Amino acid sequence: MTAEYKVHDDVAIITLNNPPVNGLGFATRKGIVDGVEQALADSKVKAIVITGAGKAFSGGADITEFGKDAAFREPNLHGVITVVENADKPVVAAIHSVVMGGGLELALGCHYRVVAAGTKVALPEVKLGLLPGAGGTQRLPRVIGVEAALNMIVSGETVPAELLANAPGQKLFDELVDSPQELEQAAIAFAKSVANVKDLPKVRDLPCKHPQNEAYFGFARTTVGAMAKNLPAPLKCLEAVEAATKLKFDDGLAKERELFINLMWTPESRALRHLFFAERAASKIDDVPSSTALREIKTVGVIGAGTMGGGISMNFLNAGIPVTILETKQEALDRGIATIRKNYEAQVKKGKLKQEKYEERMALLTPTLQYGDLGNVDLVIEAVFEEMGVKEQVFQQLDAVIKPGAILASNTSTLDLNQIASFTKRPEDVVGMHFFSPANVMKLLEVVRGEKTAKDVLATVMALAKKIKKVAVVAGVTDGFIGNRMIEQYSRQAGFLIDEGATPQQVDKAVEKFGFAMGPFRMGDLAGNDIGWAIRKRRAVEKPDLRYSKTADLLCEKGRFGQKTGAGWYDYEPGKREPIVNQEVLTMIEQYRKDAGITPRKISDEEIVQRLVFSLVNEAAHILEEGFAQRASDIDIVYLYGYGFPFFRGGPMNYANEFGLFNVVETMKRFAKNPHDDANFWQPAPLLKQLAAEGKQFQ
Ligand code: NAI
């Protein structure tokens, strides 16, 4: 049963019951229609209440139907709303907890709405690159005003019911009750009070105009256009709401439908819908059942109060989890704590954090120089220098003091986690937690699964990631894990491109136009060019024949490490982040080309983007087939949340799918013929080659 029917006195009650959030799947839609028809046919019933069981009135579309025929099976949501709105007995929506998307559209089709305080109200379709397609853009402005409705629809943000219910002139809610517990009785009483109303109010009959309609939409178009950048949906939302103010209701509905269908077919919406499912998939580990009992994490220890240790600690403090942070010297400890304070104080100054909250969080932090103080923590995360010898010492000391059953995590970005685990007598309790810098801001967490990591350790860390608002992806033990292993190839390509004739600014601009937050050279300057230098030195020993551009080494030899030295690929004014072109660097590149015997050529932006993005794709395909990532969509998550890949393109793997894997392979074959590139690298990974040959996509 996904919609239950009962009669209380002379009021029929239809209760949506499709856990977890009463998604409006086919069976539920059918249940609503059947319920309304039964109530209309029963002469004893004078009014109808529609409500939701459990945790929501309704969260909207049933996500299990996304992209499937079931989503369109009649009655579709529009059909359900028509039945409800045309009922000749009053229909009252009794709303609590969550009313979103199609759920709100259904409520807007009812004649009356009673809401419980604490309800979250939203039309979040824009977040999937869509617009509300069942009348939401036409009805919401009629009940809360054009401006408020447009804000909600364009942002997709959640608004508390109290705020809406108390807004002057609003017609969204007829009654606000204090709690969900009182809702059903209040709705029944309300239904009885309107049982004899003959001329039932319909939202569709209300007027819809902004007092300065033309001027307002002119202004809104500019603002939304600037905000939406590469996404078509926000402007289409605006167009739909504007239609509500200009067209007859049914024509407005038809316009909304047309715009909705157009958006469904855009690559941007496909990318955002892909991301929605990718995020849900990422939290699942193939061989770890969701029923796995978790270890309890009530307290955390962090080793090292440097760049990463401080940021990592803040994540837990923000979630109300006490942290003990350990350093070797008082001075380093004081510096680390001062940085945490400074970060919080900046948030207080900007009004993003209340002073009391800041103090509460700092009170949860215990600095120490003694390993003995960590005996009782449930999880410890190591973030000391990236040297195996230092990690060995730290893990041996931890093994001696940490209580049995606690989890030992390393934030290493390049070292072998299995070796780190071997420094302890409990490798099953050791896991990698690879945060990204700044660790209190970046959403990505690579959870590194060692050979011996226990399943419940993995499950616990994945659940904890959610608690501290990270998006976690499981990675295997491979050099650079998922993201950094891929970026190494991307950086090599960036080097080849300038060898062959592009300038750093042309490369950066092309990539930023594609949608990346930052091009590879600006990113190098931000992260510090010395990091890549160290990796290249290591590679030169491991793979002496590996081809790469030496320009970055020459840059580092000049001490141009990036923003931190005020000079890298670009110059930077003190305290500023705007890149300024440096002629010396360009001359250095030209000289390098001469020395290497390369005649520079004009390189198109298209080639730049394809070489950079497909280098990610090919390396990712290797990672996937070697089993270091669980699924292609996990790789997308890594790149979207950790490396600034444009969201509207859905990540490198989704982009490759959209481009067509056959086309990707053909393009790579062309790149392999370039004498200044690495022909070996451009051999398509076997998995990619196979999928392309079979006309399939990355899954
Ligand atoms: P950092 O140099 O800023 O901080 C390291 C801190 O560890 C220093 O404060 C140092 O005093 C302390 N330390 C050194 N030996 C210690 C010991 N035996 N016991 C206690 N504390 C000790 O380095 P950062 O950047 O924070 O890196 C730390 C770890 O995080 C490394 O493994 C690094 O590879 C990894 N990582 C760094 C990222 C970054 O962007 N900086 C990103 C992701 C991971």
XYZ file of C-alpha atoms and ligand atoms in Angstrom:
743
model
C 0.000 0.000 0.000
C 1.485 3.340 -0.949
C -1.590 5.467 -0.221
C -3.954 4.407 2.537
C -7.621 5.320 2.728
C -9.785 5.677 5.821
C -12.865 7.613 6.815
C -13.114 9.543 10.064
C -16.662 10.783 10.755
C -17.510 12.414 7.430
C -13.924 13.140 6.368
C -11.923 10.797 4.110
C -8.205 10.670 4.855
C -5.722 9.632 2.202
C -2.298 8.963 3.697
C 0.671 8.706 1.367
C 2.846 5.850 2.539
C 5.861 5.332 0.346
C 8.948 5.446 2.580
C 11.305 7.110 3.050
C 9.751 10.425 1.912
C 6.493 9.473 0.183
C 7.914 9.884 -3.298
C 5.158 10.229 -5.871
C 5.812 7.018 -7.765
C 3.225 5.352 -9.967
C 1.537 3.331 -7.197
C 1.288 6.361 -4.926
C -0.131 8.540 -7.696
C -2.672 5.875 -8.513
C -3.482 5.513 -4.802
C -4.278 9.229 -4.519
C -6.582 9.163 -7.536
C -8.336 5.998 -6.308
C -8.751 7.542 -2.853
C -10.229 10.773 -4.178
C -12.620 8.880 -6.457
C -13.713 6.620 -3.595
C -14.348 9.661 -1.397
C -16.313 11.457 -4.107
C -18.460 8.376 -4.669
C -19.248 7.998 -0.965
C -22.204 10.221 -0.064
C -21.267 10.050 3.642
C -17.922 11.767 2.919
C -18.104 15.544 2.963
C -14.431 16.481 2.688
C -11.033 14.909 1.976
C -7.690 15.257 3.749
C -4.450 14.242 2.033
C -1.455 13.719 4.308
C 1.794 11.769 4.492
C 2.895 8.969 6.825
C 6.295 8.943 8.498
C 8.950 11.533 7.828
C 7.294 13.727 5.188
C 4.147 14.939 3.504
C 6.013 14.247 0.269
C 9.555 14.793 -0.958
C 8.342 14.915 -4.575
C 9.187 12.623 -7.475
C 10.103 9.026 -6.650
C 13.809 8.902 -7.475
C 13.647 5.197 -8.267
C 11.532 6.156 -11.291
C 14.035 8.712 -12.629
C 14.715 8.184 -16.298
C 12.327 5.222 -16.417
C 8.990 4.784 -18.171
C 7.236 4.469 -14.802
C 7.742 8.212 -14.257
C 5.418 8.900 -17.199
C 2.894 6.160 -16.530
C -0.644 7.524 -16.186
C -1.812 8.988 -13.992
C 1.160 11.324 -14.123
C 1.450 13.984 -11.445
C -0.290 16.576 -13.573
C -3.225 14.156 -13.957
C -3.370 13.535 -10.199
C -3.425 17.258 -9.464
C -6.206 17.797 -12.007
C -8.345 15.138 -10.274
C -7.699 16.727 -6.881
C -8.331 20.297 -8.031
C -11.544 19.364 -9.860
C -12.983 17.415 -6.934
C -16.362 18.837 -5.920
C -15.705 18.098 -2.258
C -13.070 20.160 -0.463
C -9.577 18.637 -0.467
C -7.277 19.744 2.369
C -3.554 19.036 2.303
C -2.262 18.272 5.810
C 1.422 19.038 5.495
C 4.292 18.238 7.850
C 8.075 17.798 7.935
C 8.929 17.937 4.224
C 6.949 19.268 1.278
C 9.120 19.483 -1.778
C 8.982 19.399 -5.550
C 6.001 17.394 -6.752
C 4.807 17.161 -3.130
C 4.380 20.932 -3.011
C 2.793 20.935 -6.463
C 0.269 18.374 -5.233
C -0.474 20.511 -2.171
C -0.971 23.538 -4.432
C -3.587 21.577 -6.344
C -5.588 21.048 -3.128
C -8.263 23.578 -2.171
C -6.794 24.235 1.277
C -3.499 23.660 3.066
C -2.884 23.177 6.790
C 0.783 23.004 7.744
C 2.735 22.002 10.844
C 5.520 24.248 12.128
C 8.975 22.932 11.251
C 7.997 21.878 7.741
C 10.642 22.405 5.088
C 9.224 23.804 1.875
C 11.049 23.798 -1.474
C 10.881 23.407 -5.213
C 14.387 21.997 -5.679
C 14.086 20.879 -9.337
C 16.578 23.515 -10.514
C 19.292 21.623 -8.645
C 18.797 18.804 -11.133
C 18.846 21.223 -14.040
C 15.045 21.133 -14.323
C 12.046 23.221 -13.346
C 8.921 22.211 -11.439
C 6.922 20.520 -14.190
C 3.539 19.919 -12.569
C 2.261 23.451 -12.211
C 4.701 24.654 -9.540
C 5.911 27.617 -11.580
C 2.309 28.656 -12.282
C 0.727 28.125 -8.888
C 3.421 29.151 -6.399
C 3.626 32.799 -7.590
C -0.161 33.024 -7.219
C 0.024 32.234 -3.502
C 3.269 33.811 -2.265
C 3.846 36.507 -4.873
C 6.001 36.564 -7.972
C 9.219 37.678 -6.336
C 9.227 35.203 -3.448
C 8.213 32.366 -5.773
C 10.901 33.177 -8.311
C 13.534 33.206 -5.566
C 12.441 29.793 -4.350
C 12.216 28.259 -7.817
C 15.488 29.670 -9.152
C 17.505 28.811 -6.047
C 15.783 25.548 -5.161
C 16.459 26.462 -1.545
C 14.389 25.281 1.397
C 12.214 27.789 3.241
C 10.659 27.137 6.684
C 6.860 26.934 6.589
C 6.550 29.445 9.451
C 8.281 32.094 7.386
C 5.903 31.567 4.490
C 2.817 31.239 6.672
C 3.556 34.529 8.421
C 4.276 36.521 5.262
C 1.674 39.258 4.729
C -0.919 38.485 2.052
C 0.217 34.878 1.520
C -2.363 32.333 0.384
C -0.141 29.262 0.546
C -1.203 28.094 3.986
C -4.672 28.435 5.495
C -3.613 27.361 8.949
C -0.348 26.818 10.802
C -0.317 24.328 13.685
C 2.415 24.009 16.283
C 3.524 20.437 15.656
C 3.040 17.434 13.360
C 1.323 15.594 16.244
C -1.590 18.058 16.157
C -1.807 18.097 12.393
C -4.286 15.355 11.555
C -6.868 16.508 14.104
C -6.439 20.133 13.015
C -6.808 19.179 9.343
C -9.941 17.138 10.044
C -11.437 20.040 11.997
C -10.505 22.395 9.183
C -12.020 20.037 6.575
C -15.273 19.918 8.552
C -15.345 23.713 8.745
C -15.232 23.992 4.948
C -17.342 20.912 4.172
C -20.226 23.012 2.913
C -18.284 25.476 0.788
C -19.752 25.284 -2.695
C -17.402 27.499 -4.649
C -14.127 25.761 -3.796
C -11.028 27.959 -4.014
C -8.491 26.967 -6.646
C -4.998 28.433 -6.806
C -5.262 28.527 -10.590
C -8.025 31.171 -10.330
C -5.889 33.648 -8.351
C -4.324 36.629 -10.136
C -0.594 36.603 -10.870
C 1.325 39.832 -11.429
C 4.250 41.721 -10.043
C 3.373 45.394 -9.420
C 6.211 46.394 -11.801
C 6.091 43.298 -13.929
C 8.254 44.377 -16.902
C 10.906 46.150 -14.869
C 11.056 43.334 -12.325
C 11.570 40.584 -14.903
C 14.160 42.723 -16.720
C 16.131 43.069 -13.521
C 15.641 39.418 -12.529
C 16.788 38.198 -15.946
C 20.104 40.033 -15.580
C 20.671 38.772 -12.045
C 19.685 35.166 -12.744
C 21.634 35.131 -16.027
C 24.803 36.252 -14.252
C 24.325 33.721 -11.486
C 23.424 30.791 -13.721
C 26.582 30.997 -15.877
C 26.660 27.674 -17.696
C 23.325 26.337 -16.541
C 20.203 26.819 -18.649
C 17.654 25.844 -15.984
C 17.548 28.996 -13.827
C 16.645 31.227 -16.801
C 14.048 28.702 -17.947
C 12.559 28.797 -14.443
C 12.312 32.551 -14.835
C 10.693 32.202 -18.227
C 8.089 29.844 -16.776
C 7.261 32.168 -13.866
C 7.063 35.106 -16.255
C 4.609 33.083 -18.347
C 2.454 32.749 -15.235
C 2.171 36.538 -15.149
C 1.379 36.925 -18.848
C -0.560 33.907 -20.062
C -3.872 32.331 -19.166
C -3.385 29.580 -16.570
C -3.672 26.641 -18.980
C -1.396 28.306 -21.532
C 1.107 28.939 -18.739
C 0.940 25.254 -17.793
C 1.589 24.284 -21.405
C 4.576 26.652 -21.524
C 5.927 25.166 -18.296
C 5.577 21.676 -19.762
C 7.406 22.652 -22.944
C 10.265 24.254 -21.018
C 10.461 21.248 -18.690
C 10.760 18.782 -21.545
C 13.436 20.874 -23.232
C 15.444 20.960 -20.033
C 15.143 17.186 -19.563
C 17.167 16.781 -22.753
C 19.972 19.180 -21.943
C 23.409 17.727 -21.180
C 23.536 20.028 -18.146
C 20.471 18.447 -16.589
C 21.748 14.970 -17.425
C 25.026 15.901 -15.719
C 23.299 17.154 -12.560
C 21.020 14.119 -12.403
C 24.077 11.906 -12.878
C 25.714 13.701 -9.966
C 22.631 13.195 -7.792
C 22.842 9.429 -8.250
C 26.646 9.397 -8.186
C 26.620 10.902 -4.703
C 24.199 8.282 -3.476
C 26.164 5.460 -5.085
C 29.507 6.650 -3.684
C 28.513 5.871 -0.114
C 27.959 2.198 -0.964
C 30.816 -0.274 -0.798
C 30.204 -3.290 -2.994
C 31.230 -6.003 -0.523
C 30.276 -4.211 2.687
C 26.583 -4.703 3.513
C 24.698 -1.616 4.636
C 23.715 -3.568 7.755
C 27.365 -3.718 8.936
C 27.556 -2.745 12.622
C 29.480 0.508 12.976
C 32.118 1.354 15.542
C 31.159 4.252 17.775
C 33.109 7.456 17.178
C 32.605 9.867 20.032
C 36.075 11.373 20.256
C 38.835 11.976 17.748
C 42.597 12.457 17.959
C 44.577 14.365 15.312
C 48.355 14.054 15.005
C 50.037 17.145 13.571
C 48.627 20.668 13.780
C 49.902 21.865 10.414
C 47.953 22.873 7.314
C 45.929 19.667 7.203
C 45.727 18.730 10.892
C 44.093 22.047 11.780
C 41.517 21.883 8.973
C 40.738 18.227 9.711
C 40.143 19.040 13.380
C 37.701 21.820 12.484
C 35.464 19.336 10.652
C 34.927 17.374 13.834
C 34.592 20.416 16.093
C 31.929 21.749 13.710
C 30.023 18.483 14.126
C 30.272 18.668 17.934
C 32.860 15.873 18.214
C 35.678 16.542 20.731
C 39.201 16.538 19.283
C 42.552 16.038 20.997
C 45.317 17.423 18.801
C 48.938 16.373 19.271
C 52.204 17.978 18.195
C 55.846 17.374 19.051
C 56.620 20.947 20.135
C 54.628 23.523 22.089
C 55.409 26.171 19.508
C 53.933 24.123 16.618
C 50.908 23.292 18.748
C 50.316 26.954 19.597
C 50.673 27.934 15.945
C 48.179 25.261 14.877
C 45.610 26.293 17.495
C 46.050 29.960 16.574
C 45.297 29.129 12.935
C 42.106 27.310 13.908
C 41.078 30.318 16.018
C 41.856 32.687 13.168
C 39.692 30.663 10.777
C 36.755 30.677 13.182
C 37.206 34.365 13.973
C 37.056 35.179 10.256
C 33.743 33.295 10.085
C 32.422 35.219 13.115
C 33.483 38.502 11.499
C 31.640 37.618 8.301
C 28.531 36.777 10.335
C 28.694 33.115 9.311
C 29.279 31.852 12.837
C 27.888 33.043 16.150
C 30.404 33.960 18.864
C 28.878 31.384 21.268
C 29.187 28.649 18.653
C 32.820 29.567 18.109
C 33.496 29.312 21.815
C 31.568 26.041 22.060
C 33.690 24.591 19.267
C 36.996 25.735 20.719
C 35.996 24.243 24.073
C 35.844 20.845 22.374
C 39.522 21.098 21.376
C 42.262 19.747 23.656
C 45.866 20.443 22.675
C 48.544 18.036 23.882
C 52.167 16.983 23.524
C 51.581 13.575 25.153
C 50.548 10.406 23.329
C 49.173 9.196 26.658
C 46.304 11.692 26.267
C 45.055 9.791 23.221
C 44.410 6.504 25.009
C 40.653 6.898 24.904
C 39.959 8.333 21.466
C 37.814 6.277 19.101
C 39.547 7.468 15.938
C 42.921 9.051 15.357
C 43.923 10.783 12.127
C 47.589 11.295 11.384
C 48.584 14.403 9.402
C 52.345 14.710 9.988
C 55.147 15.247 7.447
C 54.897 13.164 4.298
C 57.859 10.910 5.105
C 57.615 7.190 5.676
C 60.092 7.320 8.579
C 57.990 9.904 10.426
C 54.776 7.967 9.728
C 56.470 4.784 11.044
C 57.364 6.446 14.312
C 53.904 7.932 14.737
C 52.016 4.713 13.990
C 54.205 2.680 16.326
C 53.573 5.159 19.113
C 49.846 5.155 18.376
C 49.734 1.366 18.359
C 51.210 1.381 21.847
C 48.686 3.777 23.417
C 45.418 3.705 21.461
C 42.679 1.521 22.935
C 41.741 -1.715 21.144
C 38.997 -1.252 18.549
C 39.870 2.373 17.802
C 40.451 3.329 14.179
C 43.880 4.537 13.022
C 43.731 6.737 9.930
C 46.404 8.400 7.824
C 45.941 11.513 5.721
C 48.899 10.577 3.525
C 48.510 11.742 -0.056
C 51.244 9.667 -1.702
C 52.596 7.001 0.641
C 51.727 3.291 0.638
C 48.947 2.790 3.179
C 49.643 -0.948 3.420
C 53.157 -0.206 4.563
C 51.854 2.322 7.084
C 49.396 -0.294 8.382
C 52.264 -2.775 8.754
C 53.869 -0.519 11.375
C 51.066 -1.544 13.741
C 49.936 -4.858 15.136
C 46.408 -4.068 13.957
C 46.489 -3.376 10.218
C 42.772 -4.196 10.050
C 42.077 -1.023 12.047
C 44.127 1.171 9.696
C 42.507 3.165 6.904
C 43.363 6.188 4.770
C 41.358 9.386 5.205
C 42.671 11.618 2.449
C 41.276 15.097 2.989
C 41.807 17.920 0.514
C 43.159 21.346 1.298
C 41.661 23.480 2.867
C 40.359 20.468 4.776
C 37.635 22.416 6.587
C 36.237 23.630 3.249
C 36.761 20.979 0.567
C 33.935 18.444 0.485
C 35.871 15.493 -0.885
C 37.263 12.688 1.245
C 39.071 9.758 -0.368
C 38.713 6.817 1.982
C 41.672 4.586 1.254
C 41.053 0.906 1.679
C 44.199 -0.989 2.627
C 44.674 -4.686 1.876
C 43.725 -5.547 5.434
C 41.307 -2.754 6.350
C 38.308 -4.289 8.143
C 34.879 -3.861 6.581
C 33.387 -2.270 9.678
C 36.232 0.261 9.734
C 35.363 1.290 6.185
C 31.649 1.434 6.903
C 32.285 3.521 10.029
C 34.497 6.012 8.227
C 31.991 6.360 5.370
C 29.191 7.084 7.852
C 31.385 9.501 9.774
C 32.175 11.348 6.540
C 28.476 12.106 6.161
C 28.338 13.396 9.708
C 31.123 15.881 9.000
C 29.431 16.826 5.700
C 31.979 15.300 3.345
C 31.351 13.353 0.182
C 33.405 10.192 0.582
C 34.684 7.915 -2.157
C 36.519 4.641 -1.598
C 39.943 4.382 -3.276
C 42.414 1.521 -3.403
C 46.104 1.780 -2.577
C 47.643 3.142 -5.764
C 50.103 5.984 -6.153
C 48.105 9.213 -5.815
C 44.912 7.244 -5.101
C 42.220 8.359 -7.562
C 42.468 12.124 -7.916
C 46.204 12.750 -7.692
C 47.006 9.794 -9.933
C 44.815 11.375 -12.599
C 46.099 14.893 -12.137
C 49.653 13.786 -12.764
C 48.709 12.943 -16.371
C 46.762 16.175 -16.699
C 49.811 18.160 -15.563
C 52.043 16.309 -18.032
C 49.682 17.272 -20.840
C 49.651 20.891 -19.680
C 53.459 20.833 -19.934
C 53.440 19.330 -23.435
C 50.952 21.982 -24.566
C 53.268 24.838 -23.644
C 56.237 23.007 -25.152
C 54.364 22.847 -28.433
C 53.305 26.480 -28.620
C 50.571 27.404 -26.131
C 51.167 29.884 -23.325
C 50.189 29.156 -19.719
C 47.503 31.833 -19.930
C 46.028 30.367 -23.127
C 45.838 26.944 -21.498
C 44.323 28.344 -18.306
C 41.782 30.439 -20.189
C 40.697 27.536 -22.423
C 40.170 25.265 -19.434
C 38.370 27.940 -17.453
C 36.100 28.603 -20.408
C 35.310 24.891 -20.434
C 34.158 25.486 -16.871
C 37.010 24.471 -14.571
C 37.361 26.695 -11.532
C 41.021 27.215 -12.399
C 43.413 26.241 -15.189
C 46.412 23.964 -14.508
C 49.023 26.719 -14.244
C 47.035 28.898 -11.875
C 46.316 25.776 -9.876
C 50.023 24.911 -9.764
C 50.745 28.400 -8.454
C 48.055 28.026 -5.808
C 49.071 24.555 -4.598
C 52.818 25.251 -4.872
C 54.860 24.181 -7.905
C 57.399 22.546 -5.593
C 54.903 19.728 -4.864
C 54.860 18.628 -8.514
C 58.637 19.090 -8.651
C 59.126 16.617 -5.818
C 56.859 14.097 -7.541
C 58.714 14.487 -10.849
C 62.040 13.894 -9.109
C 60.642 10.686 -7.667
C 59.296 9.624 -11.066
C 62.658 10.353 -12.724
C 64.133 7.596 -10.538
C 61.207 5.168 -10.950
C 60.636 5.712 -14.673
C 63.723 7.361 -16.156
C 62.313 7.108 -19.695
C 59.003 8.820 -18.919
C 58.609 11.826 -21.136
C 57.622 15.166 -19.612
C 58.099 18.886 -20.156
C 61.039 20.298 -18.230
C 59.631 23.836 -18.157
C 58.119 23.357 -14.710
C 61.485 22.195 -13.349
C 63.188 25.277 -14.801
C 60.533 27.417 -13.142
C 61.165 25.773 -9.773
C 64.929 26.124 -10.175
C 64.275 29.874 -10.262
C 62.411 29.553 -6.953
C 59.096 30.414 -8.609
C 56.964 28.108 -6.432
C 53.729 30.041 -6.912
C 51.585 32.329 -4.795
C 53.505 31.573 -1.631
C 56.709 33.038 -3.152
C 54.809 35.783 -5.003
C 55.979 34.278 -8.304
C 55.242 31.115 -10.231
C 53.896 30.730 -13.756
C 52.542 34.211 -13.042
C 53.500 37.033 -10.719
C 51.365 37.982 -7.730
C 51.187 41.231 -5.833
C 51.581 40.787 -2.071
C 48.364 39.455 -0.540
C 46.615 39.234 -3.914
C 45.651 36.240 -6.001
C 45.247 37.828 -9.450
C 47.771 36.319 -11.866
C 49.976 38.799 -13.720
C 51.727 37.635 -16.897
C 55.513 37.490 -16.503
C 57.593 38.045 -19.627
C 60.594 36.227 -18.204
C 58.571 33.040 -17.891
C 57.408 33.311 -21.502
C 60.996 33.845 -22.656
C 62.085 30.852 -20.601
C 59.459 28.719 -22.350
C 60.547 29.973 -25.788
C 64.175 29.191 -25.001
C 63.202 25.722 -23.835
C 61.394 25.064 -27.119
C 64.458 26.164 -29.052
C 66.736 23.931 -26.999
C 64.371 20.981 -27.487
C 64.159 21.665 -31.246
C 60.403 22.244 -31.199
C 58.903 24.670 -33.718
C 55.947 26.239 -31.955
C 52.523 25.926 -33.578
C 49.161 27.502 -32.927
C 47.128 25.199 -30.730
C 43.357 25.507 -30.651
C 41.423 25.829 -27.398
C 39.539 22.705 -28.423
C 42.733 20.682 -28.593
C 43.855 22.060 -25.232
C 40.637 21.039 -23.521
C 40.482 17.628 -25.164
C 44.062 16.709 -24.346
C 43.662 17.757 -20.752
C 40.259 16.211 -20.148
C 40.892 12.987 -22.054
C 44.176 12.491 -20.222
C 42.039 12.358 -17.065
C 39.620 9.967 -18.726
C 42.267 7.530 -19.933
C 44.047 7.387 -16.597
C 40.697 7.006 -14.844
C 39.814 4.078 -17.104
C 43.055 2.373 -16.001
C 42.234 3.085 -12.347
C 38.783 1.627 -12.813
C 39.863 -1.573 -14.520
C 42.683 -2.065 -12.026
C 40.022 -1.961 -9.293
C 41.289 1.124 -7.450
C 37.931 2.852 -7.885
C 34.618 1.062 -7.453
C 32.698 2.760 -10.240
C 33.074 5.455 -12.879
C 30.691 7.777 -11.064
C 32.983 7.708 -7.989
C 35.725 9.121 -10.182
C 33.378 11.898 -11.250
C 32.685 12.703 -7.614
C 36.412 12.917 -6.896
C 36.944 15.347 -9.736
C 33.870 17.461 -9.083
C 34.412 17.881 -5.365
C 38.200 17.767 -5.192
C 39.530 19.293 -8.398
C 37.088 21.942 -9.617
C 35.720 20.001 -12.609
C 32.597 21.854 -13.784
C 29.435 20.489 -12.194
C 27.369 21.143 -15.304
C 29.563 18.645 -17.149
C 29.057 15.960 -14.500
C 32.708 14.922 -14.135
C 35.266 13.526 -16.611
C 33.628 10.119 -17.036
C 30.174 11.570 -17.605
C 31.697 14.053 -20.048
C 33.396 11.210 -21.936
C 30.086 9.320 -22.060
C 28.400 12.408 -23.464
C 31.184 12.938 -25.991
C 30.827 9.299 -27.012
C 33.526 6.798 -26.047
C 34.077 5.903 -29.699
C 34.883 9.564 -30.392
C 37.113 9.749 -27.334
C 39.151 6.760 -28.555
C 39.431 8.160 -32.085
C 40.638 11.491 -30.690
C 43.228 9.726 -28.547
C 44.536 7.878 -31.610
C 45.124 11.255 -33.231
C 46.953 12.552 -30.162
C 49.162 9.438 -30.154
C 50.579 10.528 -33.518
C 51.880 13.829 -32.118
C 55.708 13.482 -31.984
C 55.975 15.869 -29.015
C 53.441 14.008 -26.901
C 53.613 10.582 -25.208
C 52.272 8.038 -27.703
C 52.294 5.277 -25.089
C 50.061 7.220 -22.782
C 47.506 7.801 -25.515
C 46.942 4.101 -26.108
C 43.359 3.851 -24.886
C 43.036 1.887 -21.655
C 41.701 -1.613 -22.454
C 38.432 -0.925 -20.644
C 37.869 2.267 -22.610
C 38.729 0.542 -25.863
C 36.337 -2.300 -25.149
C 33.437 -0.072 -24.122
C 33.963 2.095 -27.208
C 34.019 -0.956 -29.469
C 30.791 -2.256 -27.920
C 29.086 1.132 -28.132
C 28.767 1.223 -24.337
C 29.402 3.822 -21.675
C 31.335 4.002 -18.422
C 29.107 2.774 -15.610
P 52.470 20.529 7.421
O 53.936 20.550 7.283
O 51.691 21.778 7.269
O 52.081 19.932 8.840
C 52.663 18.802 9.410
C 52.651 18.982 10.918
O 53.007 17.757 11.520
C 53.639 20.025 11.418
O 52.959 20.952 12.211
C 54.632 19.241 12.229
O 55.129 19.943 13.365
C 53.815 18.046 12.636
N 54.609 16.860 12.933
C 55.674 16.396 12.272
N 56.105 15.251 12.831
C 55.296 14.991 13.868
C 55.211 13.948 14.834
N 56.081 12.957 14.852
N 54.221 14.006 15.732
C 53.348 15.016 15.733
N 53.373 16.024 14.842
C 54.335 16.010 13.923
O 51.961 19.413 6.405
P 50.505 19.228 5.790
O 50.433 19.933 4.519
O 49.502 19.482 6.854
O 50.526 17.668 5.452
C 50.330 16.677 6.432
C 49.928 15.384 5.760
O 48.773 15.589 4.979
C 50.966 14.807 4.797
O 50.921 13.420 4.890
C 50.473 15.296 3.436
O 50.900 14.479 2.394
C 48.983 15.194 3.638
N 48.165 16.008 2.758
C 48.499 17.310 2.490
C 47.703 18.078 1.658
C 48.037 19.497 1.385
O 47.454 20.064 0.442
N 48.899 20.132 2.142
C 46.498 17.511 1.028
C 46.200 16.172 1.431
C 47.027 15.462 2.245
